[in-house]
Coordinates of C-alpha atoms and ligand atoms in Angstrom, one line a residue:
Chain A
M1 CA -26.6 20.9 -46.2
P2 CA -25.2 18.4 -48.8
C3 CA -22.0 16.6 -48.1
K4 CA -18.9 17.5 -50.0
S5 CA -17.7 14.0 -50.8
D6 CA -19.4 12.0 -53.5
E7 CA -18.1 8.8 -52.1
R8 CA -19.7 9.0 -48.7
S9 CA -23.3 9.0 -47.7
A10 CA -25.1 12.4 -48.2
W11 CA -26.1 12.4 -44.6
R12 CA -22.7 11.5 -43.1
C13 CA -21.3 15.0 -42.7
E14 CA -24.2 16.0 -40.5
F15 CA -23.0 13.5 -37.8
P16 CA -19.7 14.9 -36.4
I17 CA -18.9 11.8 -34.3
L18 CA -18.4 9.6 -37.4
D19 CA -15.3 11.5 -38.3
Q20 CA -12.8 9.9 -36.0
E21 CA -10.5 6.9 -35.7
V22 CA -10.8 4.0 -33.3
N23 CA -8.0 1.5 -32.7
G24 CA -6.1 3.4 -35.4
K25 CA -8.8 2.8 -38.1
P26 CA -11.5 5.1 -39.4
L27 CA -14.7 4.5 -37.4
V28 CA -17.3 2.4 -39.1
Y29 CA -20.4 2.7 -36.9
L30 CA -22.8 -0.1 -37.6
D31 CA -24.6 -0.2 -34.2
S32 CA -27.4 2.3 -34.8
A33 CA -30.0 -0.2 -33.7
A34 CA -28.4 -0.1 -30.2
S35 CA -28.1 3.7 -30.3
S36 CA -28.0 6.0 -33.3
Q37 CA -25.6 8.9 -33.6
K38 CA -26.9 12.5 -33.4
P39 CA -26.9 15.1 -36.2
R40 CA -25.2 18.5 -35.5
V41 CA -28.6 20.2 -35.2
V42 CA -29.5 18.0 -32.2
L43 CA -26.2 18.7 -30.4
D44 CA -26.5 22.4 -31.1
T45 CA -30.1 22.6 -30.0
M46 CA -29.3 20.9 -26.7
D47 CA -26.2 23.0 -26.2
F48 CA -28.2 26.1 -26.9
Y49 CA -30.9 25.1 -24.4
Y50 CA -28.4 24.6 -21.6
R51 CA -26.5 27.8 -22.5
M52 CA -29.5 30.1 -22.9
D53 CA -32.9 28.7 -21.7
N54 CA -32.2 26.3 -18.9
A55 CA -34.8 26.6 -16.1
N56 CA -37.4 24.4 -14.5
V57 CA -40.6 24.1 -16.4
H58 CA -44.3 24.8 -15.5
R59 CA -43.1 26.7 -12.4
G60 CA -41.4 30.0 -12.8
V61 CA -42.9 33.2 -13.9
H62 CA -39.4 34.5 -15.0
A63 CA -38.3 34.7 -18.6
L64 CA -36.1 31.6 -18.6
G65 CA -38.8 29.5 -17.0
Q66 CA -41.2 30.6 -19.6
R67 CA -38.8 29.9 -22.5
S68 CA -38.0 26.5 -21.1
T69 CA -41.7 25.7 -20.7
E70 CA -42.4 26.9 -24.2
A71 CA -39.6 24.7 -25.6
Y72 CA -40.9 21.7 -23.6
D73 CA -44.5 22.1 -24.7
N74 CA -43.5 22.8 -28.3
A75 CA -41.5 19.5 -28.3
R76 CA -44.7 17.7 -27.4
A77 CA -46.4 19.2 -30.4
V78 CA -43.5 18.1 -32.6
V79 CA -43.7 14.5 -31.4
A80 CA -47.5 14.5 -31.8
K81 CA -47.1 15.8 -35.4
H82 CA -44.3 13.3 -36.2
L83 CA -46.6 10.4 -35.2
N84 CA -49.7 12.0 -36.6
A85 CA -51.5 11.9 -33.2
V86 CA -54.9 13.5 -33.0
H87 CA -54.1 15.6 -29.9
T88 CA -50.8 16.9 -28.5
D89 CA -52.0 15.7 -25.1
E90 CA -51.7 12.1 -26.3
I91 CA -47.9 12.3 -26.0
V92 CA -46.3 11.5 -22.6
F93 CA -42.5 12.0 -22.2
T94 CA -40.7 9.2 -20.5
K95 CA -37.0 8.3 -20.1
G96 CA -37.2 5.9 -23.0
C97 CA -39.1 3.0 -24.5
T98 CA -38.6 0.9 -21.5
E99 CA -40.2 3.4 -19.2
A100 CA -43.0 4.0 -21.6
V101 CA -44.0 0.3 -21.7
N102 CA -43.6 0.1 -17.9
L103 CA -46.0 3.0 -17.6
V104 CA -48.6 1.4 -19.7
A105 CA -48.2 -2.1 -18.2
A106 CA -48.3 -0.7 -14.6
S107 CA -51.0 1.9 -15.0
W108 CA -53.3 0.5 -17.7
G109 CA -52.5 -3.1 -16.6
Q110 CA -53.3 -2.4 -12.9
A111 CA -56.7 -0.8 -13.9
N112 CA -57.7 -3.3 -16.6
L113 CA -56.1 -6.8 -16.2
K114 CA -57.9 -9.4 -14.2
P115 CA -57.1 -13.0 -13.3
G116 CA -57.4 -15.2 -16.3
D117 CA -56.9 -12.3 -18.8
V118 CA -54.2 -12.9 -21.5
V119 CA -51.5 -10.6 -22.8
L120 CA -50.0 -11.7 -26.1
C121 CA -46.3 -10.8 -26.8
S122 CA -44.6 -11.9 -30.0
M123 CA -41.7 -14.2 -29.5
A124 CA -39.5 -11.6 -31.1
E125 CA -40.3 -9.0 -28.5
H126 CA -37.5 -6.9 -27.0
H127 CA -37.4 -7.5 -23.2
A128 CA -38.7 -3.9 -22.9
N129 CA -42.1 -4.9 -24.3
L130 CA -42.2 -8.3 -22.5
V131 CA -40.9 -8.1 -19.0
P132 CA -43.1 -5.2 -17.9
W133 CA -46.1 -7.3 -19.1
Q134 CA -44.8 -10.2 -17.1
L135 CA -44.6 -8.0 -14.0
A136 CA -48.1 -6.7 -14.6
A137 CA -49.4 -10.2 -15.1
E138 CA -47.9 -11.4 -11.8
K139 CA -49.6 -8.6 -10.0
T140 CA -53.0 -9.0 -11.6
G141 CA -53.3 -12.7 -12.1
A142 CA -53.2 -12.4 -15.9
T143 CA -51.1 -14.6 -18.2
V144 CA -48.5 -13.6 -20.8
K145 CA -48.5 -15.9 -23.9
P146 CA -46.1 -15.9 -26.8
V147 CA -47.2 -15.4 -30.4
P148 CA -44.9 -17.7 -32.5
I149 CA -42.9 -16.4 -35.4
H150 CA -41.6 -18.1 -38.5
D151 CA -38.0 -19.0 -39.2
D152 CA -37.5 -15.7 -41.2
G153 CA -38.8 -13.7 -38.2
Q154 CA -42.3 -13.0 -39.5
L155 CA -45.3 -13.4 -37.3
D156 CA -47.1 -16.7 -37.5
W157 CA -50.4 -15.1 -38.6
D158 CA -52.6 -18.2 -38.3
A159 CA -51.2 -18.8 -34.8
Y160 CA -51.9 -15.2 -33.9
L161 CA -55.5 -15.4 -35.1
A162 CA -56.0 -18.7 -33.2
L163 CA -54.6 -17.2 -30.0
L164 CA -56.9 -14.2 -30.3
N165 CA -59.9 -16.4 -30.9
E166 CA -59.2 -18.9 -28.1
N167 CA -58.1 -16.7 -25.3
P168 CA -59.6 -13.7 -23.4
V169 CA -56.9 -11.4 -24.8
K170 CA -56.8 -7.9 -23.4
M171 CA -53.5 -6.6 -24.7
V172 CA -51.2 -7.5 -27.6
A173 CA -47.6 -6.3 -27.4
I174 CA -45.7 -6.2 -30.7
K175 CA -42.7 -4.5 -32.3
H176 CA -43.1 -2.4 -35.3
V177 CA -39.6 -3.2 -36.6
C178 CA -37.4 -5.9 -35.0
N179 CA -34.1 -4.6 -33.5
T180 CA -32.4 -8.0 -34.1
L181 CA -33.6 -9.2 -37.5
G182 CA -35.0 -6.0 -39.0
T183 CA -38.4 -7.7 -39.6
V184 CA -41.2 -5.3 -40.3
Y185 CA -44.4 -6.5 -38.5
P186 CA -47.8 -5.8 -40.1
V187 CA -48.9 -3.7 -37.1
K188 CA -51.9 -2.3 -38.8
E189 CA -53.3 -5.7 -39.4
V190 CA -52.3 -6.9 -36.0
V191 CA -54.2 -4.0 -34.5
S192 CA -57.4 -4.5 -36.5
E193 CA -57.5 -8.2 -35.6
A194 CA -56.9 -7.4 -31.9
H195 CA -59.6 -4.8 -31.9
R196 CA -62.0 -7.3 -33.5
V197 CA -61.8 -9.3 -30.2
G198 CA -61.7 -6.2 -28.0
A199 CA -58.0 -6.3 -27.2
L200 CA -55.7 -3.3 -27.2
V201 CA -52.3 -3.1 -28.8
T202 CA -49.0 -1.6 -27.6
V203 CA -46.7 -1.1 -30.6
D204 CA -43.0 -0.8 -29.8
G205 CA -41.8 1.7 -32.4
A206 CA -38.2 2.0 -31.1
Q207 CA -36.7 0.7 -34.4
A208 CA -39.4 2.0 -36.8
V209 CA -39.1 5.7 -36.2
P210 CA -35.5 6.0 -37.4
H211 CA -36.3 4.2 -40.6
R212 CA -39.8 5.2 -41.8
P213 CA -42.6 7.7 -41.3
V214 CA -45.1 6.5 -38.7
D215 CA -48.8 7.3 -38.6
V216 CA -50.4 6.1 -35.4
Q217 CA -53.9 6.8 -36.6
D218 CA -53.4 4.8 -39.7
I219 CA -51.9 1.9 -37.7
G220 CA -54.7 2.3 -35.2
A221 CA -52.3 1.7 -32.3
D222 CA -53.7 2.2 -28.8
F223 CA -50.2 2.8 -27.4
Y224 CA -47.1 3.5 -29.5
I225 CA -43.6 4.0 -28.0
L226 CA -40.3 5.5 -29.1
A227 CA -36.9 6.2 -27.8
G228 CA -35.0 9.4 -28.5
H229 CA -31.6 7.8 -28.8
K230 CA -32.6 5.3 -31.5
A231 CA -34.1 8.1 -33.6
F232 CA -31.0 10.4 -33.8
G233 CA -32.0 12.2 -30.5
P234 CA -30.5 12.0 -27.1
M235 CA -30.4 9.2 -24.5
G236 CA -32.6 9.3 -21.5
V237 CA -35.8 10.5 -23.2
G238 CA -38.6 8.7 -25.0
A239 CA -42.2 9.2 -25.7
L240 CA -45.5 7.3 -25.2
Y241 CA -48.4 7.9 -27.5
G242 CA -51.7 6.8 -26.0
R243 CA -55.2 7.4 -27.3
L244 CA -56.6 10.1 -25.2
P245 CA -59.7 8.3 -23.8
L246 CA -57.3 5.5 -22.7
L247 CA -54.9 7.9 -21.0
R248 CA -57.7 9.8 -19.3
A249 CA -59.0 6.6 -17.7
M250 CA -55.6 5.5 -16.5
P251 CA -54.3 6.0 -12.9
P252 CA -51.0 7.8 -12.2
Y253 CA -47.8 5.8 -12.8
Q254 CA -45.6 7.7 -10.4
G255 CA -46.5 10.4 -7.9
G256 CA -44.8 13.7 -7.2
G257 CA -44.6 17.3 -8.4
D258 CA -46.2 18.5 -11.6
M259 CA -48.7 15.6 -11.9
I260 CA -51.0 16.8 -9.2
R261 CA -53.9 19.2 -9.1
T262 CA -54.3 19.6 -5.3
V263 CA -52.5 17.8 -2.5
S264 CA -53.7 17.4 1.0
F265 CA -53.5 14.7 3.7
D266 CA -57.2 14.1 3.2
G267 CA -56.6 13.2 -0.4
T268 CA -54.8 14.3 -3.6
T269 CA -56.2 14.9 -7.0
F270 CA -54.4 14.5 -10.3
R271 CA -54.0 16.4 -13.4
E272 CA -55.2 15.3 -16.8
P273 CA -52.9 13.5 -19.2
P274 CA -50.2 14.0 -20.2
N275 CA -49.1 15.8 -17.0
R276 CA -50.7 13.1 -14.8
F277 CA -47.9 10.7 -16.1
E278 CA -45.0 13.1 -15.9
A279 CA -44.1 13.3 -12.2
G280 CA -41.1 15.5 -11.2
T281 CA -38.8 17.7 -13.2
P282 CA -38.6 16.2 -16.7
N283 CA -35.5 15.8 -18.9
V284 CA -36.2 19.1 -20.7
A285 CA -32.9 19.2 -22.6
G286 CA -33.6 15.7 -23.7
V287 CA -37.1 16.4 -24.8
V288 CA -35.9 19.5 -26.7
G289 CA -33.2 17.3 -28.4
L290 CA -35.7 14.7 -29.3
A291 CA -37.9 17.3 -30.9
A292 CA -34.9 18.6 -32.9
A293 CA -34.1 15.0 -34.0
L294 CA -37.7 14.4 -35.2
E295 CA -37.8 17.7 -37.0
W296 CA -34.5 17.0 -38.7
L297 CA -35.8 13.5 -39.6
A298 CA -39.1 14.9 -41.0
S299 CA -37.2 17.3 -43.2
Q300 CA -35.3 14.4 -44.8
D301 CA -36.6 12.6 -47.9
F302 CA -37.7 9.3 -46.5
D303 CA -38.0 7.7 -49.9
R304 CA -34.3 8.5 -50.5
I305 CA -33.4 7.1 -47.1
E306 CA -35.3 4.0 -47.8
V307 CA -33.6 3.4 -51.2
H308 CA -30.2 4.1 -49.7
E309 CA -30.7 1.8 -46.7
Q310 CA -32.2 -1.0 -48.8
D311 CA -29.3 -0.9 -51.3
L312 CA -26.9 -1.3 -48.4
L313 CA -29.0 -4.0 -46.8
A314 CA -29.1 -6.0 -50.1
S315 CA -25.5 -5.7 -51.0
A316 CA -24.2 -6.2 -47.5
T317 CA -26.3 -9.4 -47.1
E318 CA -25.1 -10.7 -50.4
A319 CA -21.5 -10.0 -49.6
L320 CA -21.7 -11.5 -46.2
E321 CA -23.2 -14.7 -47.6
E322 CA -20.4 -15.0 -50.0
I323 CA -18.0 -15.5 -47.1
P324 CA -17.9 -19.3 -46.5
G325 CA -19.4 -20.2 -43.1
V326 CA -21.5 -17.1 -42.7
R327 CA -25.3 -17.4 -42.2
V328 CA -27.6 -14.4 -42.3
L329 CA -30.7 -14.8 -40.1
G330 CA -34.2 -13.6 -40.7
K331 CA -34.2 -12.5 -44.4
S332 CA -37.9 -11.6 -44.6
P333 CA -39.1 -9.4 -47.5
G334 CA -39.3 -5.7 -46.9
K335 CA -37.2 -5.8 -43.7
A336 CA -35.3 -2.8 -42.4
S337 CA -31.5 -2.4 -42.7
V338 CA -30.5 -4.6 -39.7
I339 CA -28.5 -7.7 -40.4
S340 CA -28.0 -10.5 -37.8
F341 CA -25.6 -13.2 -38.7
V342 CA -23.8 -16.2 -37.2
T343 CA -20.8 -18.1 -38.5
D344 CA -19.4 -21.6 -38.2
F345 CA -15.9 -20.4 -37.5
A346 CA -16.3 -18.1 -34.5
H347 CA -18.6 -17.0 -31.7
P348 CA -20.3 -13.6 -32.2
H349 CA -18.2 -12.0 -29.4
D350 CA -15.0 -13.0 -31.0
I351 CA -16.1 -11.6 -34.3
A352 CA -17.2 -8.4 -32.7
T353 CA -13.7 -8.0 -31.1
I354 CA -11.9 -8.6 -34.4
L355 CA -14.3 -6.1 -36.1
D356 CA -13.6 -3.5 -33.3
S357 CA -9.9 -3.8 -34.0
E358 CA -10.7 -2.8 -37.6
G359 CA -12.7 0.2 -36.4
V360 CA -16.1 -1.5 -37.0
A361 CA -18.7 -1.2 -34.3
V362 CA -21.3 -3.9 -34.3
R363 CA -23.3 -5.5 -31.5
A364 CA -22.8 -9.2 -30.4
G365 CA -25.2 -10.9 -28.0
H366 CA -28.8 -11.7 -27.6
H367 CA -30.0 -8.1 -28.3
C368 CA -32.4 -8.1 -25.3
C369 CA -34.4 -10.8 -27.2
M370 CA -33.7 -14.0 -25.4
P371 CA -36.9 -15.8 -26.4
L372 CA -36.1 -14.9 -30.1
M373 CA -32.6 -16.4 -29.7
G374 CA -34.2 -19.5 -28.4
R375 CA -36.6 -19.6 -31.3
L376 CA -33.8 -19.2 -33.8
R377 CA -31.7 -21.8 -31.8
V378 CA -28.6 -19.6 -31.6
P379 CA -27.0 -18.3 -28.3
A380 CA -26.2 -15.0 -29.8
T381 CA -25.7 -13.2 -33.2
V382 CA -23.5 -10.5 -34.6
R383 CA -25.7 -7.6 -35.6
A384 CA -24.7 -4.9 -38.1
S385 CA -27.3 -2.2 -38.3
F386 CA -27.2 0.5 -41.1
A387 CA -28.6 4.0 -40.8
M388 CA -28.8 6.6 -43.5
Y389 CA -25.3 7.9 -42.6
N390 CA -23.7 4.6 -43.5
D391 CA -22.5 3.9 -47.0
N392 CA -20.7 1.4 -49.3
K393 CA -17.4 2.2 -47.8
D394 CA -18.6 1.2 -44.4
K395 CA -20.0 -2.0 -45.9
E396 CA -16.8 -2.9 -47.6
V397 CA -14.8 -2.5 -44.4
L398 CA -17.3 -4.7 -42.6
I399 CA -17.0 -7.4 -45.2
Q400 CA -13.2 -7.3 -45.1
A401 CA -13.2 -7.4 -41.3
V402 CA -15.5 -10.5 -41.2
A403 CA -13.2 -12.2 -43.8
K404 CA -10.3 -11.4 -41.5
A405 CA -12.1 -13.0 -38.6
R406 CA -12.5 -16.1 -40.7
R407 CA -8.8 -16.2 -41.5
I408 CA -7.9 -15.9 -37.8
F409 CA -10.3 -18.6 -36.6
S410 CA -10.2 -21.2 -39.3
Chain B
M1 CA -2.9 -6.0 -29.6
L2 CA -5.3 -8.4 -31.2
E3 CA -2.5 -10.9 -31.4
E4 CA -2.0 -10.6 -27.7
L5 CA -5.6 -11.7 -27.2
Y6 CA -6.0 -14.4 -29.8
R7 CA -2.7 -16.2 -29.2
E8 CA -2.2 -19.6 -30.9
T9 CA -2.7 -21.5 -27.5
I10 CA -6.0 -19.7 -27.0
L11 CA -7.3 -20.4 -30.5
D12 CA -6.2 -24.0 -30.1
H13 CA -8.0 -24.4 -26.7
G14 CA -11.0 -22.5 -28.1
R15 CA -11.3 -24.9 -31.0
K16 CA -10.6 -28.1 -29.0
P17 CA -11.4 -27.5 -25.4
R18 CA -9.6 -30.0 -23.1
N19 CA -11.6 -31.9 -20.4
S20 CA -14.8 -31.3 -22.1
G21 CA -17.7 -33.5 -21.1
H22 CA -19.8 -34.6 -18.2
L23 CA -18.8 -36.3 -14.9
E24 CA -21.5 -38.6 -13.6
A25 CA -19.8 -39.0 -10.2
A26 CA -19.1 -35.3 -9.6
T27 CA -18.9 -34.3 -6.0
H28 CA -19.1 -30.6 -6.8
K29 CA -20.6 -28.8 -9.7
A30 CA -21.7 -25.3 -10.8
D31 CA -23.1 -23.4 -13.7
G32 CA -21.3 -20.4 -14.9
W33 CA -23.4 -17.8 -16.8
N34 CA -22.3 -14.5 -18.3
P35 CA -25.5 -12.5 -18.6
L36 CA -23.8 -10.0 -20.8
C37 CA -23.0 -12.2 -23.7
G38 CA -24.9 -15.4 -22.9
D39 CA -21.8 -17.6 -22.5
Q40 CA -22.8 -20.6 -20.4
I41 CA -20.7 -23.5 -18.9
R42 CA -21.4 -26.3 -16.5
L43 CA -18.4 -27.5 -14.4
F44 CA -18.1 -30.9 -12.8
L45 CA -15.5 -31.8 -10.2
I46 CA -14.5 -34.8 -8.2
V47 CA -12.8 -33.7 -5.0
Q48 CA -11.1 -36.4 -2.8
D49 CA -9.0 -35.6 0.3
D50 CA -9.0 -31.9 -0.5
T51 CA -7.7 -32.6 -4.0
I52 CA -9.3 -32.0 -7.3
T53 CA -8.9 -35.5 -8.8
D54 CA -11.0 -34.9 -11.9
I55 CA -12.7 -32.0 -13.6
K56 CA -14.7 -31.6 -16.8
F57 CA -17.0 -28.9 -18.3
E58 CA -19.6 -28.5 -21.0
G59 CA -21.3 -25.5 -22.5
C60 CA -21.0 -23.0 -25.2
G61 CA -19.4 -19.6 -25.6
C62 CA -16.8 -17.5 -27.2
A63 CA -13.2 -18.6 -27.9
I64 CA -12.0 -16.7 -24.8
S65 CA -14.4 -18.3 -22.3
Q66 CA -13.9 -21.8 -23.8
A67 CA -10.1 -21.5 -23.9
S68 CA -9.9 -20.0 -20.5
T69 CA -12.0 -22.7 -18.9
S70 CA -10.1 -25.4 -20.8
L71 CA -6.8 -24.1 -19.6
M72 CA -8.2 -23.7 -16.1
T73 CA -9.2 -27.4 -16.0
E74 CA -5.8 -28.5 -17.2
T75 CA -4.1 -26.4 -14.5
V76 CA -6.2 -27.3 -11.5
K77 CA -6.6 -31.0 -12.1
G78 CA -4.6 -32.8 -9.4
M79 CA -4.3 -29.6 -7.3
K80 CA -5.2 -29.1 -3.7
V81 CA -8.4 -27.1 -3.3
V82 CA -6.6 -24.4 -1.3
D83 CA -4.0 -24.0 -4.1
A84 CA -6.7 -23.8 -6.7
L85 CA -8.5 -21.1 -4.8
A86 CA -5.2 -19.2 -4.4
L87 CA -4.7 -19.5 -8.2
F88 CA -8.1 -18.1 -8.8
E89 CA -7.0 -14.9 -6.9
K90 CA -3.8 -14.7 -8.9
F91 CA -5.6 -15.3 -12.2
H92 CA -8.1 -12.6 -11.4
A93 CA -5.3 -10.2 -10.4
M94 CA -3.6 -10.9 -13.7
V95 CA -6.6 -10.3 -16.0
V96 CA -8.3 -7.5 -14.1
D97 CA -5.4 -5.5 -12.6
G98 CA -2.5 -6.8 -14.6
T99 CA -0.5 -7.3 -11.4
V100 CA 0.8 -10.8 -12.1
D101 CA 2.7 -11.8 -15.2
E102 CA 3.9 -15.3 -14.6
L103 CA 1.3 -17.9 -13.9
D104 CA 1.7 -21.6 -14.6
G105 CA 1.1 -21.3 -18.3
L106 CA -2.0 -19.2 -17.8
E107 CA -0.1 -16.0 -18.8
C108 CA -1.2 -16.5 -22.4
L109 CA -4.5 -15.0 -21.2
A110 CA -2.9 -11.8 -19.8
G111 CA -3.7 -10.0 -23.1
V112 CA -7.4 -10.0 -22.1
R113 CA -6.9 -7.1 -19.7
E114 CA -6.5 -4.8 -22.7
F115 CA -10.0 -5.8 -23.8
P116 CA -12.3 -4.7 -20.9
A117 CA -15.4 -6.1 -22.6
R118 CA -13.9 -9.5 -22.7
I119 CA -12.5 -9.9 -19.1
K120 CA -15.7 -11.6 -17.9
C121 CA -15.3 -14.2 -20.7
A122 CA -11.9 -15.1 -19.3
T123 CA -13.0 -15.3 -15.7
L124 CA -16.3 -17.2 -16.3
G125 CA -14.8 -20.7 -15.8
W126 CA -12.9 -19.6 -12.7
H127 CA -16.0 -18.1 -11.1
A128 CA -17.7 -21.4 -11.7
L129 CA -14.8 -23.2 -10.1
R130 CA -14.9 -21.1 -7.0
S131 CA -18.7 -21.5 -6.7
A132 CA -18.5 -25.2 -7.1
L133 CA -15.8 -25.5 -4.5
A134 CA -17.9 -23.3 -2.2
G135 CA -20.8 -25.6 -2.6
E136 CA -22.8 -23.0 -4.6
E137 CA -24.6 -24.2 -7.7
A138 CA -24.4 -21.1 -9.8
A139 CA -21.9 -18.5 -10.7
S140 CA -22.5 -15.3 -12.6
T141 CA -19.9 -12.9 -13.8
E142 CA -22.2 -10.0 -12.9
Ligands
PLP1 C1 -37.2 -2.8 -30.3 C2 -36.8 -2.1 -29.0 N1 -37.6 -1.9 -28.0 C3 -37.2 -1.3 -26.9 C4 -36.0 -0.9 -26.7 C5 -35.6 -0.3 -25.4 O1 -35.2 1.0 -25.5 P1 -34.6 1.8 -24.3 O2 -33.5 1.0 -23.8 O3 -34.1 3.1 -24.9 O4 -35.7 2.0 -23.3 C6 -35.0 -1.2 -27.7 C7 -33.6 -0.8 -27.5 O5 -32.8 -1.4 -26.9 C8 -35.4 -1.8 -28.9 O6 -34.6 -2.0 -29.9

């Protein structure tokens, strides 16, 4: 459904939450990298599920139980198709990206990491794709080593190759798109180099899925993770893609109902993936909402989204840099529409408070990337992240609000 | 409301924190750390005869945490330890519950209570003070 207004983003009217005032000003939501807003179809689908279909899955013989199970299983097929997985069974539902990495690090890590093995994590990694590896390393005697990045956020390719050649690397953990700087990492090349030395790769796709089509077969990823709430779906749900032979060889992550074949005090047997990794009643409404979000996203013209977001990125970056004292970090070519900046007149938290008073929602802080902050030698940044529902009007309010912050603090 | 938060005194202390620096001869010290936003301070005190005879701090953070810590050092310097701890309670009550309105020149920070996300910035230095006086090395606003 096209929007009525020519001045606003063509996608905006599908996101009801955007049409409100905060602090007496129209809301300008520039925090989609922390959590995106949801289109009406996602809200309606989840509402419909709870009003009409709600029942536990994989249990009941009654009609609602069957409808619920059907919706749940269908959602798995939607996610598999969205990522171009070979098999539907390669998709495991989790409560988010964080749980997906914890699952891989605990289950695959426990079965495969040995003392002396090395896990490589880029210095830009979100804590979600770093800390679980540190925990796994602690348990198994493996070591986690950082892969350095350049000042603009890009991977230090020579250092990466050297690390691969000089260490017994078993796993590489890397983001597809950086939540702090927007950097797009060459994950396909990262995977092919890792595979050359026999290492696997866990790609954190949290920030990629909302901005671009993803093809896990083309990337060659062994594991690929996403979060519903970053991709216009609900919170509390995410997905792990894992190549089927890998998932089949992995031990359970959590125990409980639904993941077992037979249970007795003499010994319990487990189901095949993905069920083996989905203990207990899942977040069915969340999963159904996630599928609705991905179907909605797949029905959009990604080329148009890309042009729209890149226009906003370029003009917002330029306008911010015209404000004296503002420094935009990590301007690598081809990056996604995420802008991190610092200023010489105010701390990021003070700027975020001023922006909020103008109705502008941004994030200030370390963005769960403390090693990256250390690498960039800043304690924190202000991050404005643009989704397809943002537009020039949002950008202009942002720029005026940053200029106001400068007037207050200088 | 924004004017209530960023009053001139606060902007001034934020830009030019008083008592900033290091105390070699500190008898008490503590690190204050706000995990939410990364604000970090290190507080040094010299306590003699139950009195805070000198106090300094170093670190980085937002205008609110810097100004609040700066104002705190000015206020408690020369104070009895018991009085400083009592002031901690009053300050906390002012910014968290809004129950105190007059406070030795610290009332300029009362506006913080309208900004829940920023309260911990205002209390960081005070938490560090309490930890230092209790002989703990670290304080977190968590
Ligand atoms: C790149 C990246 N990875 C992982 C995560 C963690 O996602 P979640 O908190 O939904 O598990 C986030 C979001 O904070 C992210 O931006």
